[in-house]
XYZ file of C-alpha atoms in Angstrom:
653
model
C 79.138 249.591 59.068
C 75.641 248.132 58.593
C 74.123 249.087 61.952
C 70.669 248.040 60.827
C 71.869 244.488 60.000
C 73.812 244.264 63.259
C 70.752 245.371 65.168
C 68.638 242.690 63.513
C 71.247 240.027 64.299
C 71.337 241.214 67.906
C 67.558 241.076 68.136
C 67.570 237.559 66.654
C 70.212 236.437 69.162
C 68.196 237.982 71.988
C 65.084 236.195 70.788
C 66.928 232.870 70.693
C 68.390 233.407 74.130
C 71.954 232.830 75.312
C 73.131 229.395 76.489
C 73.030 230.665 80.077
C 69.413 231.742 79.627
C 68.528 228.292 78.311
C 70.194 226.625 81.316
C 68.337 228.922 83.719
C 65.065 228.202 81.941
C 65.645 224.452 82.088
C 66.506 224.650 85.775
C 63.362 226.657 86.415
C 61.248 224.105 84.540
C 62.843 221.279 86.529
C 62.174 223.108 89.800
C 58.535 223.674 88.795
C 58.231 219.990 87.860
C 59.708 218.915 91.199
C 57.401 221.271 93.090
C 54.397 219.861 91.242
C 55.552 216.322 91.956
C 55.945 217.091 95.644
C 52.473 218.676 95.710
C 50.999 215.584 94.080
C 52.834 213.413 96.621
C 51.321 215.441 99.475
C 47.871 215.132 97.934
C 48.462 211.397 97.670
C 49.349 211.221 101.369
C 46.213 213.215 102.229
C 44.175 210.768 100.159
C 45.836 207.930 102.057
C 44.680 209.580 105.279
C 41.147 209.960 103.926
C 41.141 206.314 102.877
C 42.306 205.356 106.359
C 39.424 207.318 107.923
C 36.912 205.705 105.544
C 38.446 202.346 106.369
C 37.769 202.922 110.075
C 34.167 203.903 109.254
C 33.821 200.779 107.120
C 35.177 198.569 109.885
C 32.898 200.109 112.525
C 29.875 199.782 110.215
C 30.723 196.143 109.551
C 31.069 195.410 113.266
C 27.773 197.182 114.011
C 26.005 195.101 111.336
C 27.433 191.879 112.719
C 26.419 192.869 116.254
C 22.843 193.608 115.132
C 22.698 190.274 113.314
C 23.952 188.425 116.392
C 21.350 190.090 118.581
C 18.582 189.116 116.136
C 19.686 185.464 116.031
C 19.925 185.268 119.807
C 16.413 186.713 120.139
C 15.060 184.108 117.702
C 16.850 181.333 119.613
C 15.262 182.473 122.875
C 11.788 182.439 121.281
C 12.369 178.919 119.901
C 13.569 177.667 123.281
C 10.501 179.149 124.947
C 8.171 177.327 122.545
C 9.876 173.917 122.666
C 11.133 173.595 126.232
C 8.858 173.337 129.310
C 9.088 174.754 131.838
C 10.808 177.767 130.276
C 14.424 177.831 131.284
C 15.698 180.804 133.234
C 18.216 181.530 130.496
C 18.674 180.552 126.891
C 21.909 178.832 127.751
C 20.117 176.528 130.181
C 17.538 175.564 127.551
C 19.171 172.344 126.514
C 20.012 171.372 130.104
C 16.307 171.336 131.195
C 14.464 168.070 130.352
C 11.121 168.503 128.605
C 8.070 167.959 130.860
C 5.170 167.197 128.481
C 6.653 165.720 125.339
C 6.620 161.938 124.842
C 10.027 162.027 123.254
C 12.516 164.718 124.046
C 13.041 167.161 121.244
C 16.368 167.489 119.500
C 18.964 169.366 121.558
C 18.239 173.033 121.528
C 21.593 174.218 120.153
C 21.359 177.318 118.049
C 23.193 177.239 114.740
C 26.611 178.896 114.721
C 26.159 182.576 114.119
C 26.541 183.453 110.485
C 28.141 186.863 110.326
C 26.842 188.667 107.245
C 29.771 191.066 107.051
C 33.400 190.051 106.601
C 35.787 192.945 107.129
C 38.609 193.081 104.619
C 41.060 195.936 105.271
C 42.433 197.798 102.313
C 46.157 198.081 101.662
C 47.457 200.598 104.199
C 49.019 203.823 103.010
C 52.250 205.252 104.377
C 52.447 205.741 108.107
C 52.466 209.482 108.642
C 53.698 209.814 112.189
C 53.052 209.791 115.893
C 54.078 211.046 119.320
C 55.321 209.240 122.420
C 56.287 210.210 125.948
C 59.968 209.650 126.719
C 61.005 207.190 129.402
C 63.312 208.151 132.275
C 66.150 206.773 134.360
C 69.160 207.736 136.461
C 72.716 206.538 137.077
C 75.130 207.111 140.001
C 78.651 208.503 139.445
C 81.923 206.603 139.653
C 85.477 207.954 139.510
C 88.893 206.776 138.344
C 92.400 208.189 138.463
C 95.863 207.043 137.422
C 95.044 204.066 135.133
C 95.061 201.487 137.961
C 93.856 198.455 136.001
C 95.907 195.860 134.100
C 95.359 196.335 130.362
C 93.513 193.633 128.469
C 95.738 191.262 126.490
C 94.824 191.710 122.827
C 97.450 189.404 121.347
C 94.797 186.932 120.158
C 92.017 187.437 117.643
C 90.198 190.720 118.168
C 87.150 190.146 120.395
C 84.790 192.068 118.117
C 82.011 189.816 119.390
C 79.010 190.122 117.095
C 79.278 193.867 116.508
C 77.189 195.046 113.563
C 76.729 191.497 112.290
C 72.983 191.902 112.199
C 72.452 193.902 109.005
C 70.428 197.050 108.695
C 66.971 196.762 107.165
C 66.837 196.845 103.399
C 65.158 199.974 102.089
C 62.397 199.152 99.580
C 61.371 201.046 96.478
C 58.988 203.893 97.270
C 56.376 205.780 95.289
C 57.681 208.100 92.617
C 58.176 211.626 93.974
C 60.751 213.107 91.626
C 64.091 212.673 89.859
C 67.393 213.636 91.415
C 69.085 216.567 89.699
C 72.693 215.500 90.353
C 74.377 218.897 90.096
C 78.122 219.339 89.798
C 80.363 216.339 90.449
C 82.600 216.415 93.545
C 86.361 216.261 93.058
C 88.741 214.757 95.664
C 91.951 216.819 95.829
C 95.200 216.624 97.793
C 95.414 219.178 100.624
C 98.855 220.149 99.282
C 97.682 220.598 95.704
C 97.323 224.402 95.841
C 99.942 226.629 97.368
C 101.052 224.099 99.937
C 97.987 224.698 102.077
C 95.068 223.485 100.060
C 92.354 225.620 98.604
C 90.684 225.876 95.243
C 91.148 228.702 92.799
C 87.442 228.457 91.961
C 86.507 229.912 95.352
C 87.659 233.406 96.351
C 87.765 232.217 99.993
C 88.966 228.620 99.698
C 89.287 225.914 102.318
C 92.740 225.767 103.875
C 94.251 223.677 106.640
C 95.582 224.874 109.965
C 96.827 221.516 111.234
C 97.297 217.978 109.982
C 98.719 215.157 112.086
C 98.858 211.449 111.318
C 99.233 209.978 114.793
C 98.983 206.306 113.808
C 102.465 205.711 112.454
C 103.807 203.773 115.401
C 105.516 200.413 115.699
C 102.314 198.587 116.689
C 99.148 199.471 114.805
C 96.513 201.210 116.866
C 93.875 199.225 115.007
C 94.046 196.351 112.559
C 90.330 195.507 112.300
C 88.268 198.673 111.850
C 89.064 202.314 112.437
C 85.963 203.789 114.167
C 87.684 207.175 114.357
C 86.149 209.927 116.488
C 87.448 213.044 118.193
C 86.952 216.619 119.345
C 89.151 219.575 120.239
C 89.284 222.392 122.739
C 92.136 224.735 121.915
C 95.408 223.168 122.963
C 93.781 219.890 124.091
C 92.564 217.458 121.440
C 91.043 214.041 122.164
C 90.564 211.188 119.717
C 89.492 207.557 119.840
C 89.573 204.538 117.573
C 88.457 200.954 117.615
C 90.476 200.004 120.724
C 92.456 203.027 121.809
C 92.247 206.574 123.076
C 94.647 209.410 122.238
C 95.162 212.951 123.469
C 97.223 215.976 122.560
C 98.198 218.928 124.739
C 99.928 220.925 121.972
C 96.898 221.671 119.735
C 97.175 218.426 117.820
C 100.844 218.602 116.841
C 101.616 215.361 118.716
C 99.456 212.694 120.352
C 99.880 210.220 123.182
C 97.873 206.996 123.036
C 96.135 205.436 126.040
C 94.420 202.111 126.694
C 90.811 202.466 127.935
C 90.971 199.042 129.606
C 93.761 200.301 131.892
C 91.941 203.535 132.786
C 88.478 202.104 133.497
C 87.270 198.970 135.253
C 86.810 196.327 132.561
C 84.866 193.653 134.472
C 81.318 194.774 133.617
C 79.351 192.620 131.157
C 81.672 191.307 128.428
C 84.254 194.047 128.918
C 85.038 197.103 126.828
C 84.765 196.680 123.051
C 84.967 198.637 120.816
C 82.920 201.610 119.605
C 83.919 204.969 121.096
C 82.834 208.570 120.504
C 84.276 211.873 121.800
C 82.616 215.286 122.096
C 83.683 218.564 123.661
C 80.935 220.616 125.361
C 81.950 224.298 125.598
C 79.004 225.284 127.840
C 80.314 223.073 130.686
C 83.978 222.892 129.524
C 84.037 219.092 129.470
C 85.235 216.375 127.169
C 82.713 213.539 127.034
C 84.060 210.078 126.258
C 81.478 207.457 125.296
C 82.491 203.764 125.362
C 80.552 200.636 124.453
C 80.891 197.317 126.290
C 80.369 193.860 124.797
C 77.481 191.721 125.955
C 78.232 189.364 128.840
C 77.152 185.789 129.482
C 73.664 187.043 130.301
C 73.423 188.900 126.996
C 73.445 192.348 128.622
C 75.785 195.240 127.919
C 76.194 198.956 128.624
C 77.365 202.359 127.486
C 79.850 204.259 129.645
C 79.848 208.083 129.679
C 83.010 209.673 131.092
C 83.550 213.391 131.759
C 86.679 215.494 132.354
C 87.741 219.091 131.744
C 90.528 219.805 129.231
C 92.769 220.865 132.122
C 92.132 217.542 133.879
C 92.828 215.582 130.690
C 96.178 217.339 130.381
C 97.224 217.250 134.046
C 96.191 213.614 134.638
C 97.537 212.362 131.318
C 94.001 211.403 130.348
C 93.467 209.122 133.370
C 91.138 211.128 135.654
C 87.433 210.782 134.866
C 83.981 210.831 136.420
C 81.798 208.284 134.684
C 78.307 206.787 134.583
C 77.062 203.482 133.164
C 73.831 203.231 131.188
C 72.918 199.546 131.126
C 70.845 197.838 128.469
C 68.206 197.108 131.123
C 68.038 200.797 132.042
C 67.352 201.703 128.392
C 64.635 199.135 127.822
C 66.774 196.604 125.968
C 65.472 193.455 127.661
C 67.385 190.246 127.032
C 65.449 187.039 127.620
C 66.961 183.747 128.786
C 66.514 182.430 125.259
C 68.424 185.421 123.873
C 71.289 184.938 126.301
C 71.623 181.268 125.341
C 72.326 182.122 121.702
C 75.890 182.134 120.412
C 75.218 185.658 119.170
C 72.528 187.067 121.450
C 70.022 189.486 120.074
C 68.803 192.531 121.943
C 71.962 194.350 122.940
C 73.272 197.868 122.265
C 75.657 198.712 119.441
C 76.839 201.485 117.087
C 76.470 204.497 119.407
C 76.927 208.130 118.498
C 76.751 211.402 120.407
C 75.865 215.084 119.921
C 75.462 218.208 122.035
C 72.432 220.468 122.480
C 71.882 223.621 124.513
C 70.980 221.828 127.743
C 71.458 218.137 127.000
C 73.981 215.605 125.813
C 72.404 213.261 123.247
C 73.345 209.634 122.677
C 71.918 207.372 119.999
C 72.406 203.611 119.891
C 70.835 200.569 118.246
C 68.971 197.885 120.081
C 70.492 195.395 117.712
C 67.715 192.822 117.645
C 67.570 191.086 114.297
C 67.779 194.365 112.480
C 67.830 192.717 109.084
C 64.633 190.752 109.676
C 61.365 191.629 107.998
C 59.915 193.368 109.839
C 62.999 194.398 111.846
C 62.951 193.604 115.532
C 65.606 196.153 116.445
C 65.409 199.919 116.602
C 67.241 203.120 117.463
C 67.287 204.533 120.993
C 67.995 208.217 121.660
C 69.072 209.222 125.169
C 69.450 212.734 126.524
C 71.364 213.578 129.684
C 71.279 216.909 131.485
C 74.550 218.801 130.923
C 74.172 220.429 134.328
C 74.031 216.967 135.927
C 77.236 215.985 134.126
C 78.988 219.196 135.201
C 77.927 218.638 138.824
C 79.471 215.160 138.828
C 76.667 213.537 140.841
C 73.812 211.272 139.846
C 72.671 211.949 136.292
C 69.043 211.918 135.183
C 68.246 210.931 131.640
C 65.323 210.474 129.288
C 65.213 207.958 126.476
C 63.017 206.870 123.584
C 61.321 203.544 122.943
C 63.423 201.584 120.454
C 60.380 199.651 119.216
C 58.970 202.856 117.696
C 62.129 203.535 115.656
C 62.932 200.398 113.668
C 63.214 202.513 110.523
C 65.859 204.736 112.188
C 68.115 201.711 112.835
C 71.738 202.851 112.490
C 70.786 206.557 112.360
C 72.626 209.359 114.160
C 71.315 212.421 115.999
C 71.937 215.884 114.529
C 75.187 217.615 115.470
C 75.091 221.219 116.765
C 71.474 220.489 117.519
C 70.609 223.518 119.698
C 67.208 223.379 121.372
C 65.847 220.402 119.434
C 67.303 217.055 118.409
C 66.493 215.301 115.116
C 67.206 211.871 113.688
C 65.843 209.898 110.745
C 65.613 206.671 108.786
C 64.653 205.768 105.235
C 61.191 204.166 105.102
C 61.725 203.641 101.373
C 63.793 205.300 98.661
C 61.461 208.297 98.483
C 60.304 208.653 102.108
C 62.261 209.722 105.184
C 60.851 209.069 108.626
C 62.039 212.063 110.683
C 62.059 212.198 114.495
C 62.310 215.303 116.681
C 62.663 215.905 120.424
C 62.436 219.465 121.726
C 64.497 220.242 124.819
C 61.456 221.773 126.513
C 59.283 218.677 126.019
C 59.060 215.251 127.594
C 57.628 213.834 124.354
C 59.142 213.144 120.962
C 57.443 212.865 117.576
C 57.934 211.461 114.109
C 56.479 211.898 110.635
C 57.075 210.896 107.016
C 58.744 213.324 104.610
C 58.922 212.851 100.856
C 62.243 213.063 98.995
C 63.285 212.499 95.392
C 63.831 208.835 94.519
C 67.445 207.785 95.085
C 69.219 204.536 94.066
C 68.836 201.790 96.687
C 70.582 198.801 95.104
C 73.772 197.078 96.268
C 76.356 199.432 97.761
C 79.674 198.451 96.220
C 83.001 199.871 95.035
C 86.146 198.038 93.964
C 89.459 199.544 95.085
C 92.724 199.357 93.162
C 93.835 196.243 95.069
C 90.620 194.426 94.139
C 88.835 194.675 97.482
C 85.229 195.825 97.580
C 85.808 198.425 100.292
C 82.045 198.928 100.764
C 81.167 195.230 101.094
C 80.628 195.423 104.861
C 78.881 198.779 104.614
C 76.321 197.278 102.247
C 75.112 195.180 105.187
C 75.632 197.796 107.883
C 75.033 200.708 108.185
C 73.749 200.322 104.601
C 71.326 203.219 103.979
C 71.332 204.372 107.625
C 71.060 208.154 108.001
C 74.440 208.613 109.695
C 75.137 212.206 108.617
C 72.998 214.756 110.471
C 73.359 218.380 111.563
C 71.350 221.559 112.181
C 72.128 224.741 110.290
C 70.074 227.550 111.768
C 66.453 226.537 111.225
C 67.391 223.836 108.717
C 68.016 220.139 109.358
C 70.443 218.311 107.055
C 70.473 214.514 106.709
C 72.942 212.423 104.684
C 73.349 208.733 103.853
C 75.097 206.418 101.414
C 73.193 205.462 98.244
C 74.110 202.877 95.616
C 74.953 203.356 91.969
C 72.092 203.255 89.453
C 68.852 205.194 89.187
C 66.315 205.955 91.880
C 63.423 205.664 89.426
C 63.048 204.703 85.780
C 64.310 207.549 83.647
C 66.288 209.172 86.450
C 69.967 210.092 86.499
C 72.157 206.981 86.417
C 74.896 207.276 89.057
C 78.004 205.346 88.010
C 79.148 204.765 91.597
C 77.940 204.704 95.170
C 77.182 208.264 96.238
C 75.971 210.313 99.200
C 72.486 211.806 99.280
C 72.007 215.031 101.269
C 68.528 216.359 102.072
C 67.794 219.751 103.671
C 64.485 220.138 105.546
C 62.588 223.057 107.075
C 60.986 221.798 110.332
C 59.219 225.115 110.930
C 57.393 224.819 107.599
C 55.868 221.343 107.752
C 59.291 219.748 107.226
C 59.300 220.925 103.624
C 62.240 219.725 101.586
C 64.420 222.745 100.818
C 66.905 220.913 98.621
C 68.318 217.504 97.800
C 71.823 217.139 96.443
C 74.209 214.319 95.646
C 77.917 213.934 96.399
C 79.020 211.948 93.377
C 81.630 211.404 90.704
C 81.718 209.189 87.610
C 85.110 207.784 88.670
C 84.873 207.405 92.467
C 82.433 206.218 95.103
C 81.572 208.317 98.177
C 80.211 206.893 101.441
C 80.037 207.202 105.259
C 79.098 210.901 105.584
C 79.582 212.795 108.867
C 78.261 216.380 109.083
C 78.774 219.368 111.412
C 77.966 223.098 111.332
C 80.266 226.003 112.189
C 79.281 229.461 113.460
C 79.261 230.767 109.869
C 76.332 228.462 109.050
C 78.573 226.357 106.835
C 78.190 222.584 106.839
C 81.428 220.639 107.017
C 81.712 217.008 105.991
C 84.019 214.050 106.536
C 83.547 211.070 104.216
C 85.099 208.008 102.638
C 85.947 207.821 98.949
C 87.706 205.442 96.574
C 87.446 203.116 93.621
C 88.857 202.789 90.116
C 92.514 203.882 90.410
C 92.391 204.535 94.184
C 92.058 202.529 97.361
C 89.665 203.690 100.090
C 90.501 207.063 101.672
C 89.146 209.719 104.034
C 88.488 213.313 103.010
C 86.993 216.501 104.455
C 85.449 219.643 103.016
C 82.666 222.221 103.147
C 79.466 221.461 101.277
C 78.863 223.782 98.345
C 82.504 223.865 97.247
C 82.216 220.746 95.026
C 85.565 219.519 96.293
C 86.736 217.391 99.229
C 90.315 217.229 100.451
C 92.414 214.223 101.423
C 95.667 214.518 103.414
C 97.196 211.240 102.199
C 96.301 208.215 100.071
C 95.918 204.659 101.339
C 98.148 202.020 99.744
C 95.782 199.187 100.724
C 92.118 198.531 101.400
C 89.891 195.993 103.141
C 86.316 194.846 102.697
C 85.417 196.654 105.933
C 85.857 200.400 105.785
C 84.584 202.508 108.669
C 82.668 202.294 110.883
C 83.084 205.965 111.860
C 84.817 209.084 110.735
C 84.084 212.454 112.278
C 83.498 216.135 111.580
C 83.129 218.561 114.504
C 82.785 222.293 115.003
C 86.177 223.332 116.348
C 86.572 225.086 119.686
C 87.299 227.834 120.574
C 87.667 228.701 116.847
C 84.051 227.826 116.123
C 84.341 229.153 112.557
C 86.586 226.159 111.784
C 86.074 222.396 111.646
C 87.999 219.547 113.255
C 88.121 216.382 111.169
C 89.126 212.864 112.203
C 89.717 210.194 109.551
C 92.223 207.518 108.602
C 94.312 205.979 105.850
C 95.021 202.264 105.363
C 98.545 200.922 104.844
C 99.990 197.509 104.201
C 102.254 196.432 107.037
C 105.767 195.282 106.244
C 107.687 192.279 107.580
C 107.593 190.865 110.127
C 104.081 192.324 110.563
C 101.271 191.151 108.324
C 97.946 192.534 107.225
C 97.015 196.195 107.218
C 96.928 199.005 109.734
C 94.506 201.905 110.033
C 96.445 205.141 110.594
C 94.179 207.809 112.158
C 94.635 211.518 111.579
C 93.468 214.862 112.941
C 92.946 217.825 110.629
C 91.840 221.413 111.319
C 90.231 223.160 108.343
C 88.165 226.172 107.372
C 88.080 229.249 105.170
C 91.288 231.079 104.321
C 89.805 234.349 105.639
C 89.437 232.726 109.088
C 92.768 230.928 109.291
C 94.683 233.792 107.642
C 92.777 236.970 108.540
C 95.681 239.172 107.486
C 95.440 238.031 103.881
C 97.384 235.557 101.807
C 97.096 231.792 102.013
C 98.888 229.899 104.706
C 100.189 226.374 104.520
C 99.632 223.610 107.022
C 100.927 224.650 110.392
């Protein structure tokens, strides 16, 4: 054997490097390039700040010069009046009112020439707005109580009274300065939860995702919703609560079966325009309460409200979901003022819509749009964030709340507050396709702040995806919530934001996404909000949209999302980020042009290492019914080591 020749060949191979070494080197070069780009972007923002300061100096100098010139001209006018008018007038302004005493003919009126200002201030093009701080506003609301579903349910046999919900589009996100290309990473695969061993899981992961429970609770004679799904929910051991566009549902056997309820029969429905239709559910372990958030339509005066209801899991079970303490937060109380002109419109502006909810250490957080004409340029609507003391809710008396000024958050229109948010809440909006405006509100502070954060350029064209039946299932979403930052969660000291992006490239020369995709950005608030990472949820064959995020006690981020296109209709799926796979429990056999508006991921309770997901599938109704129905589902998922601690892989229970 020629060891010398083999050694030379080995040395040559080492010098060339293995394919893995080349990949690592390329990744390192890309990371260095991105870091340099981000540094240049920061330097650019600092230069913008310096230009702004110089602009203020320039403006003040110009005003000082004009003031000096005015003083000089006035002095000269006074001297001229003194020389031509007798007796001297007491003031220059009286000069022309005093008749001359010695002149044969009166002189020409003593009117000084209009002041000629030598300096005309011309502001330069402003740079990006970097941030600010504002003091939160405050309010309170008295408690009310219901028991036994004493009200007649609303007749919904006619057209659904969706009012003007979400008909004002979100603001369009413009192109931003170049900050960097997106490195797409591995494509995400949608897989059937029964595709591996009857209980889900991927052979690529030694501890795969598996499913402890799956229940489709929408397969009833009458569809729970035939317009939009708006699916939300939360769980607390044996009691699970869920909501949809018009209905509520609860389970007392850990999600195996559900009973549906009508909110209009449980709660008084006479306020404003009556209940319709967005609803959100959270469970708060620290006070052992389910929180049920309901939105009311605007009334004849253009006003509406949000209703917060509270009950323990035991009360939900024993009262059959009919016993609640609740509080109403009116649009007036949250600074959403409707004028007489607004109220006279067929579709009044300035009302509250598209709420969401999260839980912190000491506060319950709500976020909602002041709709305004959100699609106008500039937008006249904005996002409101409200926080309510959890101790006040637990006590069942008057609640005290703080809230933000919607006019300072037009860019965050449609955005949601971080889930599992701990001692500080965060929310965001896209200023442009390379700049996030990020808000924060610490639980120990009465003020909230915002600042701009650079991200890699992402595609911001038309959001679209054609399902198998020919419907563009993202057509409505392109108008609202569009590029709203609707996925948000905290993971330790990190903040994760997610939103839907279009197909195409974010900047010339960047990766060309074949379909709509989801952008996920991780930030480090403790380190100047530095961007830790930016990843895409994408596939060349399918579109992904409508992300909802949550964090479990293992510091994993779970996701619920919509996906579809090409050979599939629109579907819901869940998963854990980093696995490069999402799981769907069943496939829709139909689609519509309005998918959404909500799906939900939550940290499960008391098994906080797991996630509870709430999504839906769409099915064509059969005779004599027409149209489609949205069948909601509940799914419990997490790592195999958590659900099956004894080893092996369990199926769906």
